[in-house]
PDB file of C-alpha atoms in Angstrom:
ATOM      1  CA  MET A  15      96.724 104.470  87.536  1.00 40.00           C
ATOM      2  CA  LEU A  16      95.993 108.202  87.376  1.00 47.00           C
ATOM      3  CA  TRP A  17      98.901 110.581  86.940  1.00 41.00           C
ATOM      4  CA  SER A  18      99.524 113.257  89.580  1.00 42.00           C
ATOM      5  CA  ARG A  19      99.568 116.856  88.385  1.00 47.00           C
ATOM      6  CA  GLY A  20     103.195 117.467  89.384  1.00 38.00           C
ATOM      7  CA  LEU A  21     104.447 114.289  87.734  1.00 35.00           C
ATOM      8  CA  LEU A  22     102.636 115.129  84.517  1.00 42.00           C
ATOM      9  CA  VAL A  23     104.190 118.579  84.385  1.00 37.00           C
ATOM     10  CA  LEU A  24     107.634 117.111  85.049  1.00 32.00           C
ATOM     11  CA  CYS A  25     107.246 114.437  82.368  1.00 38.00           C
ATOM     12  CA  LEU A  26     106.004 116.915  79.812  1.00 37.00           C
ATOM     13  CA  GLY A  27     108.821 119.293  80.655  1.00 35.00           C
ATOM     14  CA  LEU A  28     111.236 116.474  79.837  1.00 31.00           C
ATOM     15  CA  GLY A  29     109.462 115.888  76.531  1.00 34.00           C
ATOM     16  CA  LEU A  30     107.824 112.650  77.668  1.00 32.00           C
ATOM     17  CA  GLY A  31     104.128 113.586  77.366  1.00 34.00           C
ATOM     18  CA  LEU A  32     101.271 111.185  78.014  1.00 33.00           C
ATOM     19  CA  GLY A  33     101.594 108.057  75.928  1.00 33.00           C
ATOM     20  CA  LEU A  34     105.075 109.004  74.604  1.00 29.00           C
ATOM     21  CA  ALA A  35     107.178 107.314  77.248  1.00 32.00           C
ATOM     22  CA  LYS A  36     107.629 103.561  77.124  1.00 34.00           C
ATOM     23  CA  PRO A  37     105.738 101.839  79.944  1.00 35.00           C
ATOM     24  CA  PRO A  38     107.968 100.254  82.584  1.00 37.00           C
ATOM     25  CA  PRO A  39     108.610  96.499  82.269  1.00 39.00           C
ATOM     26  CA  GLU A  40     106.771  95.774  85.510  1.00 45.00           C
ATOM     27  CA  LYS A  41     103.011  95.435  85.661  1.00 46.00           C
ATOM     28  CA  ARG A  42     101.021  98.683  85.645  1.00 55.00           C
ATOM     29  CA  ASP A  43      97.879  98.506  87.725  1.00 65.00           C
ATOM     30  CA  ARG A  44      95.095 100.909  86.785  1.00 77.00           C
ATOM     31  CA  VAL A  45      92.502  99.242  88.996  1.00 75.00           C
ATOM     32  CA  HIS A  46      91.241 101.301  91.936  1.00 73.00           C
ATOM     33  CA  HIS A  47      90.763  98.688  94.642  1.00 63.00           C
ATOM     34  CA  GLY A  48      88.742  99.091  97.819  1.00 65.00           C
ATOM     35  CA  GLN A  49      91.105  99.971 100.634  1.00 69.00           C
ATOM     36  CA  GLU A  50      91.646  97.555 103.495  1.00 78.00           C
ATOM     37  CA  LEU A  51      90.791  99.204 106.803  1.00 86.00           C
ATOM     38  CA  SER A  52      93.357  97.289 108.859  1.00 86.00           C
ATOM     39  CA  ASP A  53      95.974  94.567 108.529  1.00 84.00           C
ATOM     40  CA  HIS A  54      94.655  92.897 111.686  1.00 86.00           C
ATOM     41  CA  PRO A  55      92.082  90.080 111.572  1.00 87.00           C
ATOM     42  CA  HIS A  56      88.493  91.218 112.012  1.00 87.00           C
ATOM     43  CA  ASP A  57      87.731  88.870 114.874  1.00 87.00           C
ATOM     44  CA  ASP A  58      86.403  90.423 118.070  1.00 87.00           C
ATOM     45  CA  ARG A  59      87.427  87.317 120.003  1.00 85.00           C
ATOM     46  CA  GLN A  60      91.047  88.290 119.360  1.00 85.00           C
ATOM     47  CA  GLY A  61      90.546  91.922 120.274  1.00 87.00           C
ATOM     48  CA  PHE A  62      89.355  95.146 118.682  1.00 91.00           C
ATOM     49  CA  GLN A  63      92.475  96.346 116.881  1.00 89.00           C
ATOM     50  CA  TYR A  64      90.776  96.038 113.489  1.00 92.00           C
ATOM     51  CA  ASP A  65      87.868  98.188 114.719  1.00 93.00           C
ATOM     52  CA  HIS A  66      90.241 100.762 116.232  1.00 92.00           C
ATOM     53  CA  GLU A  67      92.168 101.179 112.984  1.00 90.00           C
ATOM     54  CA  ALA A  68      88.983 101.197 110.917  1.00 91.00           C
ATOM     55  CA  PHE A  69      87.384 103.868 113.097  1.00 93.00           C
ATOM     56  CA  LEU A  70      90.466 106.030 113.664  1.00 89.00           C
ATOM     57  CA  GLY A  71      92.798 105.280 110.751  1.00 86.00           C
ATOM     58  CA  LYS A  72      95.971 103.224 110.994  1.00 80.00           C
ATOM     59  CA  GLU A  73      98.367 106.040 111.868  1.00 75.00           C
ATOM     60  CA  GLN A  74      96.029 107.699 114.356  1.00 76.00           C
ATOM     61  CA  ALA A  75      95.385 104.346 115.995  1.00 76.00           C
ATOM     62  CA  LYS A  76      99.007 103.976 117.116  1.00 73.00           C
ATOM     63  CA  THR A  77      99.050 106.359 120.072  1.00 73.00           C
ATOM     64  CA  PHE A  78      95.788 105.790 121.923  1.00 71.00           C
ATOM     65  CA  ASP A  79      97.431 103.364 124.334  1.00 68.00           C
ATOM     66  CA  GLN A  80      99.119 106.417 125.824  1.00 74.00           C
ATOM     67  CA  LEU A  81      95.729 107.608 127.062  1.00 81.00           C
ATOM     68  CA  THR A  82      93.884 106.600 130.170  1.00 84.00           C
ATOM     69  CA  PRO A  83      90.366 105.168 129.774  1.00 85.00           C
ATOM     70  CA  GLU A  84      88.980 108.497 130.936  1.00 88.00           C
ATOM     71  CA  GLU A  85      90.962 110.414 128.303  1.00 87.00           C
ATOM     72  CA  SER A  86      89.936 107.930 125.632  1.00 85.00           C
ATOM     73  CA  GLN A  87      86.253 108.323 126.434  1.00 89.00           C
ATOM     74  CA  GLU A  88      86.504 112.104 126.601  1.00 91.00           C
ATOM     75  CA  ARG A  89      88.072 112.304 123.160  1.00 89.00           C
ATOM     76  CA  LEU A  90      85.672 109.742 121.767  1.00 92.00           C
ATOM     77  CA  GLY A  91      82.801 111.954 122.885  1.00 94.00           C
ATOM     78  CA  LYS A  92      84.251 114.839 120.854  1.00 94.00           C
ATOM     79  CA  ILE A  93      84.627 112.577 117.850  1.00 95.00           C
ATOM     80  CA  VAL A  94      80.985 111.493 118.144  1.00 97.00           C
ATOM     81  CA  ASP A  95      79.911 115.144 118.021  1.00 96.00           C
ATOM     82  CA  ARG A  96      81.730 115.490 114.725  1.00 95.00           C
ATOM     83  CA  ILE A  97      80.319 112.283 113.263  1.00 96.00           C
ATOM     84  CA  ASP A  98      76.759 113.492 113.986  1.00 96.00           C
ATOM     85  CA  ARG A  99      76.712 115.830 111.001  1.00 93.00           C
ATOM     86  CA  ASP A 100      73.046 116.815 111.230  1.00 95.00           C
ATOM     87  CA  ARG A 101      73.285 117.475 114.985  1.00 95.00           C
ATOM     88  CA  ASP A 102      70.174 115.448 115.788  1.00 97.00           C
ATOM     89  CA  GLY A 103      71.796 113.647 118.711  1.00 96.00           C
ATOM     90  CA  PHE A 104      72.092 110.309 116.900  1.00 97.00           C
ATOM     91  CA  VAL A 105      74.765 108.622 114.808  1.00 97.00           C
ATOM     92  CA  THR A 106      73.360 106.660 111.883  1.00 97.00           C
ATOM     93  CA  GLN A 107      74.996 103.895 109.900  1.00 97.00           C
ATOM     94  CA  ALA A 108      75.473 106.303 106.999  1.00 95.00           C
ATOM     95  CA  GLU A 109      77.230 108.829 109.264  1.00 97.00           C
ATOM     96  CA  LEU A 110      79.462 106.090 110.649  1.00 97.00           C
ATOM     97  CA  LYS A 111      80.357 104.972 107.138  1.00 94.00           C
ATOM     98  CA  ASP A 112      81.151 108.546 106.080  1.00 92.00           C
ATOM     99  CA  TRP A 113      83.404 108.950 109.106  1.00 94.00           C
ATOM    100  CA  ILE A 114      85.260 105.697 108.418  1.00 93.00           C
ATOM    101  CA  LYS A 115      85.781 106.693 104.787  1.00 88.00           C
ATOM    102  CA  HIS A 116      86.997 110.085 105.970  1.00 87.00           C
ATOM    103  CA  THR A 117      89.579 108.638 108.375  1.00 89.00           C
ATOM    104  CA  GLN A 118      90.808 106.130 105.802  1.00 84.00           C
ATOM    105  CA  ASN A 119      91.243 108.881 103.196  1.00 84.00           C
ATOM    106  CA  ARG A 120      92.742 111.489 105.497  1.00 83.00           C
ATOM    107  CA  TYR A 121      95.985 111.435 103.512  1.00 81.00           C
ATOM    108  CA  ILE A 122      94.033 112.752 100.513  1.00 86.00           C
ATOM    109  CA  PHE A 123      92.533 115.651 102.436  1.00 84.00           C
ATOM    110  CA  GLU A 124      95.896 116.454 104.024  1.00 84.00           C
ATOM    111  CA  ASN A 125      97.491 116.501 100.571  1.00 85.00           C
ATOM    112  CA  VAL A 126      94.828 118.918  99.348  1.00 90.00           C
ATOM    113  CA  GLN A 127      95.292 121.090 102.416  1.00 88.00           C
ATOM    114  CA  LYS A 128      99.060 121.146 101.978  1.00 86.00           C
ATOM    115  CA  ASN A 129      98.780 122.442  98.418  1.00 84.00           C
ATOM    116  CA  TRP A 130      95.716 124.650  98.842  1.00 91.00           C
ATOM    117  CA  ARG A 131      97.576 127.936  99.222  1.00 86.00           C
ATOM    118  CA  ASP A 132      99.531 127.330  96.018  1.00 88.00           C
ATOM    119  CA  TYR A 133      96.290 127.525  94.055  1.00 92.00           C
ATOM    120  CA  ASP A 134      93.992 129.729  96.169  1.00 92.00           C
ATOM    121  CA  ARG A 135      95.920 132.830  95.222  1.00 86.00           C
ATOM    122  CA  ASP A 136      93.366 135.366  96.454  1.00 89.00           C
ATOM    123  CA  GLY A 137      92.754 133.555  99.753  1.00 90.00           C
ATOM    124  CA  ASP A 138      88.963 133.436  99.414  1.00 93.00           C
ATOM    125  CA  GLY A 139      88.690 129.752 100.347  1.00 94.00           C
ATOM    126  CA  ARG A 140      87.905 128.653  96.786  1.00 95.00           C
ATOM    127  CA  ILE A 141      89.961 127.957  93.671  1.00 96.00           C
ATOM    128  CA  ALA A 142      88.775 129.424  90.390  1.00 95.00           C
ATOM    129  CA  TRP A 143      89.867 127.775  87.150  1.00 95.00           C
ATOM    130  CA  PRO A 144      92.053 130.803  86.188  1.00 91.00           C
ATOM    131  CA  GLU A 145      93.853 130.506  89.544  1.00 91.00           C
ATOM    132  CA  PHE A 146      94.691 126.846  88.964  1.00 93.00           C
ATOM    133  CA  LYS A 147      95.501 127.421  85.307  1.00 90.00           C
ATOM    134  CA  ASN A 148      97.872 130.305  86.052  1.00 87.00           C
ATOM    135  CA  ALA A 149      99.563 128.477  88.937  1.00 87.00           C
ATOM    136  CA  THR A 150     100.112 125.352  86.844  1.00 86.00           C
ATOM    137  CA  TYR A 151     100.684 126.683  83.344  1.00 82.00           C
ATOM    138  CA  GLY A 152     101.234 130.417  83.734  1.00 75.00           C
ATOM    139  CA  TYR A 153     104.980 130.269  83.172  1.00 59.00           C
ATOM    140  CA  TYR A 154     104.623 128.164  80.013  1.00 54.00           C
ATOM    141  CA  GLU A 155     101.325 129.344  78.569  1.00 50.00           C
ATOM    142  CA  GLY A 156     102.520 132.710  77.346  1.00 52.00           C
ATOM    143  CA  GLU A 157     102.925 132.760  73.584  1.00 57.00           C
ATOM    144  CA  GLU A 158     101.240 129.340  73.364  1.00 62.00           C
ATOM    145  CA  PHE A 159     104.038 127.453  75.149  1.00 66.00           C
ATOM    146  CA  GLY A 160     106.400 128.993  72.623  1.00 65.00           C
ATOM    147  CA  ASP A 161     109.708 127.945  74.222  1.00 66.00           C
ATOM    148  CA  LEU A 162     108.761 124.310  74.747  1.00 66.00           C
ATOM    149  CA  GLU A 163     109.612 121.535  72.331  1.00 71.00           C
ATOM    150  CA  ASP A 164     106.453 119.479  72.967  1.00 74.00           C
ATOM    151  CA  LYS A 165     103.843 122.233  72.671  1.00 76.00           C
ATOM    152  CA  GLN A 166     101.069 119.885  71.568  1.00 81.00           C
ATOM    153  CA  SER A 167     101.390 117.703  74.668  1.00 83.00           C
ATOM    154  CA  TYR A 168     101.082 120.769  76.883  1.00 82.00           C
ATOM    155  CA  ARG A 169      98.008 121.935  75.006  1.00 84.00           C
ATOM    156  CA  LYS A 170      96.413 118.492  75.394  1.00 88.00           C
ATOM    157  CA  MET A 171      97.233 118.435  79.084  1.00 90.00           C
ATOM    158  CA  LEU A 172      95.726 121.889  79.606  1.00 90.00           C
ATOM    159  CA  ALA A 173      92.537 120.869  77.780  1.00 92.00           C
ATOM    160  CA  ARG A 174      92.359 117.666  79.810  1.00 95.00           C
ATOM    161  CA  ASP A 175      92.754 119.555  83.081  1.00 95.00           C
ATOM    162  CA  GLU A 176      90.031 122.023  82.091  1.00 95.00           C
ATOM    163  CA  ARG A 177      87.654 119.190  81.216  1.00 97.00           C
ATOM    164  CA  ARG A 178      88.328 117.439  84.540  1.00 97.00           C
ATOM    165  CA  PHE A 179      87.924 120.724  86.434  1.00 97.00           C
ATOM    166  CA  LYS A 180      84.518 121.215  84.784  1.00 97.00           C
ATOM    167  CA  ALA A 181      83.497 117.663  85.696  1.00 97.00           C
ATOM    168  CA  ALA A 182      84.479 118.201  89.358  1.00 97.00           C
ATOM    169  CA  ASP A 183      82.706 121.577  89.472  1.00 97.00           C
ATOM    170  CA  ARG A 184      79.206 120.402  90.381  1.00 95.00           C
ATOM    171  CA  ASP A 185      77.497 123.808  90.275  1.00 95.00           C
ATOM    172  CA  GLY A 186      79.119 124.845  86.993  1.00 95.00           C
ATOM    173  CA  ASP A 187      80.590 128.156  88.157  1.00 96.00           C
ATOM    174  CA  MET A 188      84.207 127.113  87.399  1.00 97.00           C
ATOM    175  CA  VAL A 189      85.132 127.899  90.988  1.00 97.00           C
ATOM    176  CA  ALA A 190      86.058 124.854  93.070  1.00 97.00           C
ATOM    177  CA  THR A 191      85.169 124.399  96.697  1.00 95.00           C
ATOM    178  CA  ARG A 192      87.541 122.275  98.744  1.00 93.00           C
ATOM    179  CA  GLU A 193      85.460 119.171  98.059  1.00 92.00           C
ATOM    180  CA  GLU A 194      85.256 119.907  94.331  1.00 96.00           C
ATOM    181  CA  PHE A 195      89.001 120.520  94.176  1.00 95.00           C
ATOM    182  CA  THR A 196      89.593 117.232  95.987  1.00 93.00           C
ATOM    183  CA  ALA A 197      87.440 115.530  93.340  1.00 94.00           C
ATOM    184  CA  PHE A 198      89.542 117.218  90.664  1.00 95.00           C
ATOM    185  CA  LEU A 199      92.819 115.977  92.152  1.00 93.00           C
ATOM    186  CA  HIS A 200      91.529 112.524  93.177  1.00 91.00           C
ATOM    187  CA  PRO A 201      88.624 111.705  90.827  1.00 92.00           C
ATOM    188  CA  GLU A 202      88.807 107.960  91.470  1.00 88.00           C
ATOM    189  CA  GLU A 203      87.524 108.596  95.011  1.00 85.00           C
ATOM    190  CA  PHE A 204      84.242 110.216  93.874  1.00 89.00           C
ATOM    191  CA  ASP A 205      81.333 108.372  92.277  1.00 88.00           C
ATOM    192  CA  TYR A 206      80.278 111.357  90.164  1.00 93.00           C
ATOM    193  CA  MET A 207      83.763 111.487  88.597  1.00 95.00           C
ATOM    194  CA  LYS A 208      83.675 107.896  87.342  1.00 93.00           C
ATOM    195  CA  ASP A 209      82.889 108.933  83.767  1.00 95.00           C
ATOM    196  CA  ILE A 210      85.888 111.259  83.508  1.00 96.00           C
ATOM    197  CA  VAL A 211      88.183 108.554  84.939  1.00 94.00           C
ATOM    198  CA  VAL A 212      86.986 106.159  82.235  1.00 95.00           C
ATOM    199  CA  THR A 213      87.428 108.811  79.535  1.00 96.00           C
ATOM    200  CA  GLU A 214      90.993 109.582  80.600  1.00 94.00           C
ATOM    201  CA  THR A 215      91.839 105.889  80.771  1.00 93.00           C
ATOM    202  CA  ILE A 216      90.614 105.350  77.207  1.00 93.00           C
ATOM    203  CA  GLU A 217      92.647 108.333  76.015  1.00 92.00           C
ATOM    204  CA  ASP A 218      95.765 106.937  77.677  1.00 89.00           C
ATOM    205  CA  ILE A 219      95.455 103.448  76.180  1.00 90.00           C
ATOM    206  CA  ASP A 220      93.470 103.780  72.925  1.00 90.00           C
ATOM    207  CA  LYS A 221      96.245 104.126  70.344  1.00 87.00           C
ATOM    208  CA  ASN A 222      94.126 103.921  67.184  1.00 89.00           C
ATOM    209  CA  GLY A 223      91.510 106.416  68.393  1.00 91.00           C
ATOM    210  CA  ASP A 224      88.463 104.211  67.884  1.00 94.00           C
ATOM    211  CA  GLY A 225      87.160 104.736  71.423  1.00 94.00           C
ATOM    212  CA  TYR A 226      87.833 101.149  72.482  1.00 94.00           C
ATOM    213  CA  VAL A 227      90.745  99.289  74.079  1.00 92.00           C
ATOM    214  CA  GLN A 228      92.041  96.358  72.049  1.00 90.00           C
ATOM    215  CA  VAL A 229      94.064  93.568  73.643  1.00 87.00           C
ATOM    216  CA  ASP A 230      97.229  94.798  71.865  1.00 84.00           C
ATOM    217  CA  GLU A 231      96.671  98.285  73.305  1.00 87.00           C
ATOM    218  CA  TYR A 232      96.063  96.828  76.761  1.00 82.00           C
ATOM    219  CA  ILE A 233      99.135  94.632  76.525  1.00 79.00           C
ATOM    220  CA  ALA A 234     101.400  94.543  73.486  1.00 64.00           C
ATOM    221  CA  SER A 235     101.778  91.509  71.242  1.00 54.00           C
ATOM    222  CA  PRO A 236     105.290  90.071  70.850  1.00 51.00           C
ATOM    223  CA  ARG A 237     105.209  90.355  67.023  1.00 48.00           C
ATOM    224  CA  PRO A 238     104.893  93.116  65.998  1.00 46.00           C
ATOM    225  CA  PRO A 239     105.364  94.999  69.301  1.00 46.00           C
ATOM    226  CA  PRO A 240     103.256  98.194  69.362  1.00 52.00           C
ATOM    227  CA  PRO A 241     103.482  99.983  72.712  1.00 59.00           C
ATOM    228  CA  GLY A 242     101.139  98.451  75.266  1.00 62.00           C
ATOM    229  CA  ASP A 243      99.720 100.099  78.368  1.00 71.00           C
ATOM    230  CA  MET A 244     100.796  97.399  80.805  1.00 69.00           C
ATOM    231  CA  TYR A 245     103.799  95.929  79.041  1.00 70.00           C
ATOM    232  CA  THR A 246     105.888  96.481  75.910  1.00 70.00           C
ATOM    233  CA  PRO A 247     108.322  93.653  75.101  1.00 68.00           C
ATOM    234  CA  GLU A 248     111.888  94.168  73.983  1.00 69.00           C
ATOM    235  CA  SER A 249     112.811  92.592  70.669  1.00 65.00           C
ATOM    236  CA  GLY A 250     113.276  88.848  71.157  1.00 67.00           C
ATOM    237  CA  GLU A 251     112.375  89.035  74.841  1.00 72.00           C
ATOM    238  CA  PRO A 252     110.271  86.102  76.100  1.00 77.00           C
ATOM    239  CA  GLU A 253     106.872  87.090  77.461  1.00 74.00           C
ATOM    240  CA  PRO A 254     106.749  86.871  81.294  1.00 81.00           C
ATOM    241  CA  GLU A 255     104.151  84.624  82.905  1.00 85.00           C
ATOM    242  CA  TRP A 256     102.217  87.566  84.359  1.00 82.00           C
ATOM    243  CA  VAL A 257     101.818  88.987  80.841  1.00 82.00           C
ATOM    244  CA  GLN A 258     100.359  85.723  79.583  1.00 83.00           C
ATOM    245  CA  SER A 259      98.057  85.693  82.606  1.00 86.00           C
ATOM    246  CA  GLU A 260      96.929  89.288  81.963  1.00 84.00           C
ATOM    247  CA  ARG A 261      96.232  88.484  78.321  1.00 84.00           C
ATOM    248  CA  GLN A 262      93.989  85.638  79.446  1.00 88.00           C
ATOM    249  CA  GLN A 263      92.357  87.909  82.047  1.00 88.00           C
ATOM    250  CA  PHE A 264      91.490  90.327  79.239  1.00 89.00           C
ATOM    251  CA  LEU A 265      89.840  87.566  77.224  1.00 88.00           C
ATOM    252  CA  ASP A 266      88.082  85.782  80.095  1.00 90.00           C
ATOM    253  CA  PHE A 267      87.091  88.603  82.483  1.00 90.00           C
ATOM    254  CA  ARG A 268      87.670  92.095  81.029  1.00 91.00           C
ATOM    255  CA  ASP A 269      85.969  91.603  77.647  1.00 92.00           C
ATOM    256  CA  LEU A 270      82.512  90.812  78.988  1.00 93.00           C
ATOM    257  CA  ASP A 271      80.708  90.666  75.639  1.00 94.00           C
ATOM    258  CA  ARG A 272      83.550  88.708  73.957  1.00 92.00           C
ATOM    259  CA  ASP A 273      83.877  91.111  71.025  1.00 93.00           C
ATOM    260  CA  GLY A 274      87.670  91.371  71.339  1.00 89.00           C
ATOM    261  CA  ARG A 275      87.763  94.910  72.753  1.00 93.00           C
ATOM    262  CA  LEU A 276      86.744  96.891  75.828  1.00 95.00           C
ATOM    263  CA  ASP A 277      84.030  99.540  75.606  1.00 95.00           C
ATOM    264  CA  ARG A 278      83.358 102.273  78.201  1.00 95.00           C
ATOM    265  CA  ALA A 279      81.218 100.045  80.422  1.00 94.00           C
ATOM    266  CA  GLU A 280      83.785  97.253  80.405  1.00 94.00           C
ATOM    267  CA  ILE A 281      86.616  99.676  81.164  1.00 93.00           C
ATOM    268  CA  GLY A 282      84.622 101.101  84.071  1.00 91.00           C
ATOM    269  CA  HIS A 283      83.999  97.599  85.373  1.00 90.00           C
ATOM    270  CA  TRP A 284      87.732  96.900  85.108  1.00 89.00           C
ATOM    271  CA  ILE A 285      89.288 100.023  86.648  1.00 87.00           C
ATOM    272  CA  LEU A 286      86.525 100.897  89.144  1.00 85.00           C
ATOM    273  CA  PRO A 287      85.172  97.518  90.257  1.00 82.00           C
ATOM    274  CA  GLN A 288      82.323  97.195  92.717  1.00 76.00           C
ATOM    275  CA  ASP A 289      84.539  95.785  95.434  1.00 68.00           C
ATOM    276  CA  TYR A 290      83.613  94.603  98.885  1.00 72.00           C
ATOM    277  CA  ASP A 291      82.547  97.771 100.703  1.00 83.00           C
ATOM    278  CA  HIS A 292      84.773  97.694 103.792  1.00 87.00           C
ATOM    279  CA  PRO A 293      83.503 100.961 105.372  1.00 91.00           C
ATOM    280  CA  GLU A 294      79.876  99.856 104.924  1.00 91.00           C
ATOM    281  CA  VAL A 295      80.510  96.475 106.558  1.00 92.00           C
ATOM    282  CA  GLU A 296      82.420  98.009 109.469  1.00 94.00           C
ATOM    283  CA  ALA A 297      79.729 100.655 110.039  1.00 96.00           C
ATOM    284  CA  LYS A 298      77.105  97.897 110.198  1.00 96.00           C
ATOM    285  CA  HIS A 299      79.272  95.961 112.646  1.00 96.00           C
ATOM    286  CA  LEU A 300      79.842  98.894 114.993  1.00 96.00           C
ATOM    287  CA  LEU A 301      76.150  99.791 114.888  1.00 97.00           C
ATOM    288  CA  TYR A 302      75.006  96.232 115.574  1.00 96.00           C
ATOM    289  CA  GLU A 303      77.394  95.768 118.499  1.00 96.00           C
ATOM    290  CA  SER A 304      76.557  99.107 120.150  1.00 97.00           C
ATOM    291  CA  ASP A 305      72.857  99.645 119.442  1.00 97.00           C
ATOM    292  CA  LYS A 306      71.356  98.558 122.769  1.00 96.00           C
ATOM    293  CA  ASP A 307      67.763  99.564 122.035  1.00 96.00           C
ATOM    294  CA  LYS A 308      67.943  98.265 118.430  1.00 95.00           C
ATOM    295  CA  ASP A 309      66.527 101.430 116.873  1.00 97.00           C
ATOM    296  CA  GLN A 310      69.168 101.370 114.091  1.00 96.00           C
ATOM    297  CA  ARG A 311      70.968 104.456 115.374  1.00 97.00           C
ATOM    298  CA  LEU A 312      73.398 105.250 118.159  1.00 98.00           C
ATOM    299  CA  THR A 313      73.305 107.817 120.906  1.00 97.00           C
ATOM    300  CA  LYS A 314      76.535 109.239 122.218  1.00 97.00           C
ATOM    301  CA  GLN A 315      76.010 107.247 125.412  1.00 97.00           C
ATOM    302  CA  GLU A 316      75.614 103.976 123.506  1.00 97.00           C
ATOM    303  CA  ILE A 317      78.932 104.637 121.786  1.00 97.00           C
ATOM    304  CA  LEU A 318      80.662 105.632 125.015  1.00 96.00           C
ATOM    305  CA  ASP A 319      79.300 102.534 126.738  1.00 96.00           C
ATOM    306  CA  ASN A 320      81.099 100.481 124.071  1.00 95.00           C
ATOM    307  CA  TRP A 321      84.134 102.761 123.892  1.00 94.00           C
ATOM    308  CA  ASN A 322      86.660  99.923 124.039  1.00 91.00           C
ATOM    309  CA  MET A 323      85.473  98.645 120.639  1.00 93.00           C
ATOM    310  CA  PHE A 324      85.745 102.074 119.019  1.00 94.00           C
ATOM    311  CA  VAL A 325      89.011 103.270 120.532  1.00 89.00           C
ATOM    312  CA  GLY A 326      89.938 101.064 123.490  1.00 76.00           C
ATOM    313  CA  SER A 327      93.358 101.783 124.843  1.00 59.00           C
ATOM    314  CA  GLN A 328      94.809 102.156 121.337  1.00 42.00           C
ATOM    315  CA  ALA A 329      95.068 105.219 119.202  1.00 38.00           C
ATOM    316  CA  THR A 330      95.321 108.739 118.259  1.00 40.00           C
ATOM    317  CA  ASN A 331      96.829 112.157 118.148  1.00 41.00           C
ATOM    318  CA  TYR A 332      93.338 113.566 118.129  1.00 40.00           C
ATOM    319  CA  GLY A 333      94.532 116.251 120.506  1.00 42.00           C
ATOM    320  CA  GLU A 334      95.965 117.897 117.413  1.00 42.00           C
ATOM    321  CA  ASP A 335      93.320 116.542 115.059  1.00 45.00           C
ATOM    322  CA  LEU A 336      90.361 117.906 116.985  1.00 43.00           C
ATOM    323  CA  THR A 337      91.736 121.424 116.909  1.00 41.00           C
ATOM    324  CA  ARG A 338      91.556 121.534 113.123  1.00 45.00           C
ATOM    325  CA  LYS A 339      88.535 122.876 111.337  1.00 44.00           C
ATOM    326  CA  HIS A 340      86.302 120.045 110.204  1.00 45.00           C
ATOM    327  CA  ASP A 341      86.386 121.088 106.550  1.00 45.00           C
ATOM    328  CA  GLU A 342      90.175 120.904 106.554  1.00 44.00           C
ATOM    329  CA  LEU A 343      90.211 117.186 107.381  1.00 43.00           C
TER     330      LEU A 343
END
């Protein structure tokens, strides 16, 4: 589980820096699971609600039944123009997958958009590291966080943010585009940020500083009880069943080489598993069902001819959505 920037600042301000607060008694889940596209069954014989929510997003899929078929097809045509990123007149499986991932992660982009002005102080459409640093730490950083009790935790957090910012900054100019800033705020969503996610996870859990995660760092032993990442028992408290199960999971499935600890590769396998790729499978499905000439790509007409599978009479407030700039979504 990655900490949000605001929550980290709040915790540090209360003197609870990373690793200093006792983990809650309930299970902490650090695993980034593949997101389900819909709660409906994926069975076309029962209807296309799964496809509608996959293609449009769950929230956007709630209002399309207010539209007539003509309105649905008109708006679908505008969506197709946006999906066709290279403007070659065809929608490929890769473009469909990118669109589905985009709609499913819209909340991330909306969160970035909502907070963009707080960091883009000069309004140039990019966020330089000094802009973010001053907006986040400017009040405290003067005189080396002199008025704060937990100065060291703030210094560590600043260094950690700078390292993550550098990792997200693909061209190395320390000025983040919107996509790079999104990768900075939500690194678990970007393949090229996997290494930094693993590094931060090790830093959070590795208490003895050896670069590995031991079972008693992952989940504390009853006697003696050092703080564990997932669970720290109270004195004399019986170990819950889920704790026993997690301990066995560590031994049987997390520790792949059976050496009693997790290395970087094993931690990556644990927190960023290669799950079932829902957007990929749905993109293949939509392509297969709509590709009349079987050339492995879709024309706008092929999509419109199968409009009921993509949008049907379900779905969206795209009237508002389509007026936004594409890079803001």
